[in-house]
Amino acid sequence: MKKRYFVLMLLVGALSVNSAAFAEEEEAPKYTAGNAVDLMKEDLLAMAEEASEDVASVRSEMDMGMELEIAITGEEATSMQMNMTMDAQMVNEEIFEPYASHQTSAMNLSIMGQSQSENTETYIREEDGERVRYEGYVVNGEVTDWYRSSYTAGDTDSFFLESRAILEQELFELNPETVLDAEGNEYYVLTGEVNLQEDMEEDGLSADVVDLMEELQDSFGEGSLNLPETVTMELYVSTDDMRLREIAMDLSGIEGSVDEDGMTMEMKFTKLAVNVLLSDYNAVEEIVFPENLDESEEDDWETEYEDETDWFEGTEVSIETELAEETEFIGTDEPAEVTGDQDKQALAEEFGVAGFKDTTDTSVNFTAKGTVSDPAGLFEMGKAYLYNPESDMYEQVGLQVTGVTGGEKAAALVNELLNAEGSYYSFSALRNYEEYRVLNYDLYLPKDLTDSEYGLYSPACMLEVVGADGDWLEYNGQGYYASTYTIYDDDGEYHAGDTVHCQAILIMPADLTEYALQFGPYGLDDLFFVAIHE
């Protein structure tokens, strides 16, 4: 258990952004070869700079994709393999005089089989000669709580062309041929190897990339990652209007390792790419601000959320939060009763949550089974811990596994999820000996569960596939990691007393028929344990 918890915390701390897994697919080339370039780089840069001078508004779309391969070796984890995948999109519309902007972001992360997505929305506008920022989480399609803070733009606006420094860098070379996109639009291409320590800090564009590198290094420990000295950057300028249309950066190939308690974790970022698309020049005429911005709290978003790195199951957990002797339920003056021994309270402090709460609901017949030595079976309702953001606690809920399905039925559901309109699901590619399986389980939310007007949004329990002894799963004499992906009910809203029908996708060897399912937060010994014999 200790090693699993160490790996989880290490990886969760790697990025404070959110993401969904993506399958390993061959992507069709975005551009094809165009015509020979008939102008000098200096002429192109001069025309591009001139074209940027009359920009009054713009739309930008950023996409970041990452795939991290992890290999763990040690006495208890031989040839263990796992992946962490991340995808983030951001859309921003800006008007420069007077300044106003609206940004939406969708970030998704899949790590150790647990997937979670998060959407945020940001507005910036001028008030009494100063810029003010409003930020909030999108829940059930809307933001109900805005956080207001002052905004300092620095020497330049966030629009990349405002400083034009990036187009003035001598390090970029003009490619001898243009490229064409799928619609036949033609672009000049400038390519450069940008130094992460020098050029990146001077071009007015790269602070986010530098911050990402520093966060990765800090998260894994100084010297754990072999960061590149340079990053490849490409600029695409339209041949029609000489406006910058795309910025592409590729940081793939970063490697590193971490040693801890006789265990070595090797890491490789097989994909770490950022693309920014620029469009709708001077077409954004108005930013419409929601009426409830005026109801925002005077708060600093960065201070409120900068330490929130554990966000599985919709959890926002501050690592700096201290465990109080008496905690209060949100929205009440009643102190919450924290139960459990000192180990649980110590773990709660390590998680950064208020504690653990056991249910006293007697309306359901809970089985006494569910331990490693006495596992529960199918349709046996046991007790598991589910994080409840209303109380900032792991609270006991009922959980019963109702079945595991593989073969064509599971493959059909995966295909349906991947091809649904607006789908953010994606799954690791199968090895030749693996298959998809669909896990079905029910969560009973006890009547004494901390509730609110809005209830819990798409609850799901943390899950891991393990061996019969509760340790690493083994297959063919080697340690094996079974990926799990939670399927979320995006429209679900549940209250105390409800039963939630949950699903998860498992990736496992097709001929592996005996294993166990472990439900609950990693690091806790009091988990709900279900033995599966197919």
PDB file of C-alpha atoms in Angstrom, residues 77-82 430-431 433-435 464-467 471-483 506-510 512:
ATOM      1  CA  ALA A  77       7.261  -4.107  -8.674  1.00  0.00           C
ATOM      2  CA  THR A  78       9.041  -5.907 -11.490  1.00  0.00           C
ATOM      3  CA  SER A  79       8.502  -4.455 -14.990  1.00  0.00           C
ATOM      4  CA  MET A  80       5.444  -2.477 -13.891  1.00  0.00           C
ATOM      5  CA  GLN A  81       4.167  -0.188 -16.659  1.00  0.00           C
ATOM      6  CA  MET A  82       1.571   2.590 -16.501  1.00  0.00           C
ATOM      7  CA  LEU A 430      -4.805  -2.536 -26.249  1.00  0.00           C
ATOM      8  CA  ARG A 431      -1.826  -4.852 -26.339  1.00  0.00           C
ATOM      9  CA  TYR A 433      -3.231  -9.996 -25.090  1.00  0.00           C
ATOM     10  CA  GLU A 434      -5.561  -7.398 -23.522  1.00  0.00           C
ATOM     11  CA  GLU A 435      -9.251  -6.573 -23.731  1.00  0.00           C
ATOM     12  CA  GLU A 464      -7.695  -0.242  -8.349  1.00  0.00           C
ATOM     13  CA  VAL A 465      -7.384  -3.792  -9.701  1.00  0.00           C
ATOM     14  CA  VAL A 466      -5.078  -5.828  -7.437  1.00  0.00           C
ATOM     15  CA  GLY A 467      -4.045  -9.370  -6.663  1.00  0.00           C
ATOM     16  CA  ASP A 471      -0.701  -6.262  -3.513  1.00  0.00           C
ATOM     17  CA  TRP A 472       0.393  -5.727  -7.117  1.00  0.00           C
ATOM     18  CA  LEU A 473      -1.513  -7.702  -9.692  1.00  0.00           C
ATOM     19  CA  GLU A 474       0.680 -10.265 -11.458  1.00  0.00           C
ATOM     20  CA  TYR A 475       0.354 -11.730 -14.937  1.00  0.00           C
ATOM     21  CA  ASN A 476       2.694 -14.357 -16.408  1.00  0.00           C
ATOM     22  CA  GLY A 477       5.022 -13.934 -13.452  1.00  0.00           C
ATOM     23  CA  GLN A 478       5.407 -10.181 -13.969  1.00  0.00           C
ATOM     24  CA  GLY A 479       3.907  -7.181 -12.200  1.00  0.00           C
ATOM     25  CA  TYR A 480       0.956  -5.872 -14.212  1.00  0.00           C
ATOM     26  CA  TYR A 481      -0.986  -2.605 -13.943  1.00  0.00           C
ATOM     27  CA  ALA A 482      -4.632  -2.751 -15.060  1.00  0.00           C
ATOM     28  CA  SER A 483      -5.821   0.643 -16.305  1.00  0.00           C
ATOM     29  CA  LEU A 506     -10.919  -1.790 -17.259  1.00  0.00           C
ATOM     30  CA  ILE A 507      -8.026  -2.813 -19.503  1.00  0.00           C
ATOM     31  CA  MET A 508      -6.822  -6.299 -18.542  1.00  0.00           C
ATOM     32  CA  PRO A 509      -5.343  -9.481 -20.017  1.00  0.00           C
ATOM     33  CA  ALA A 510      -8.161 -11.328 -21.776  1.00  0.00           C
ATOM     34  CA  LEU A 512      -7.003 -13.173 -16.506  1.00  0.00           C
TER      35      LEU A 512
END
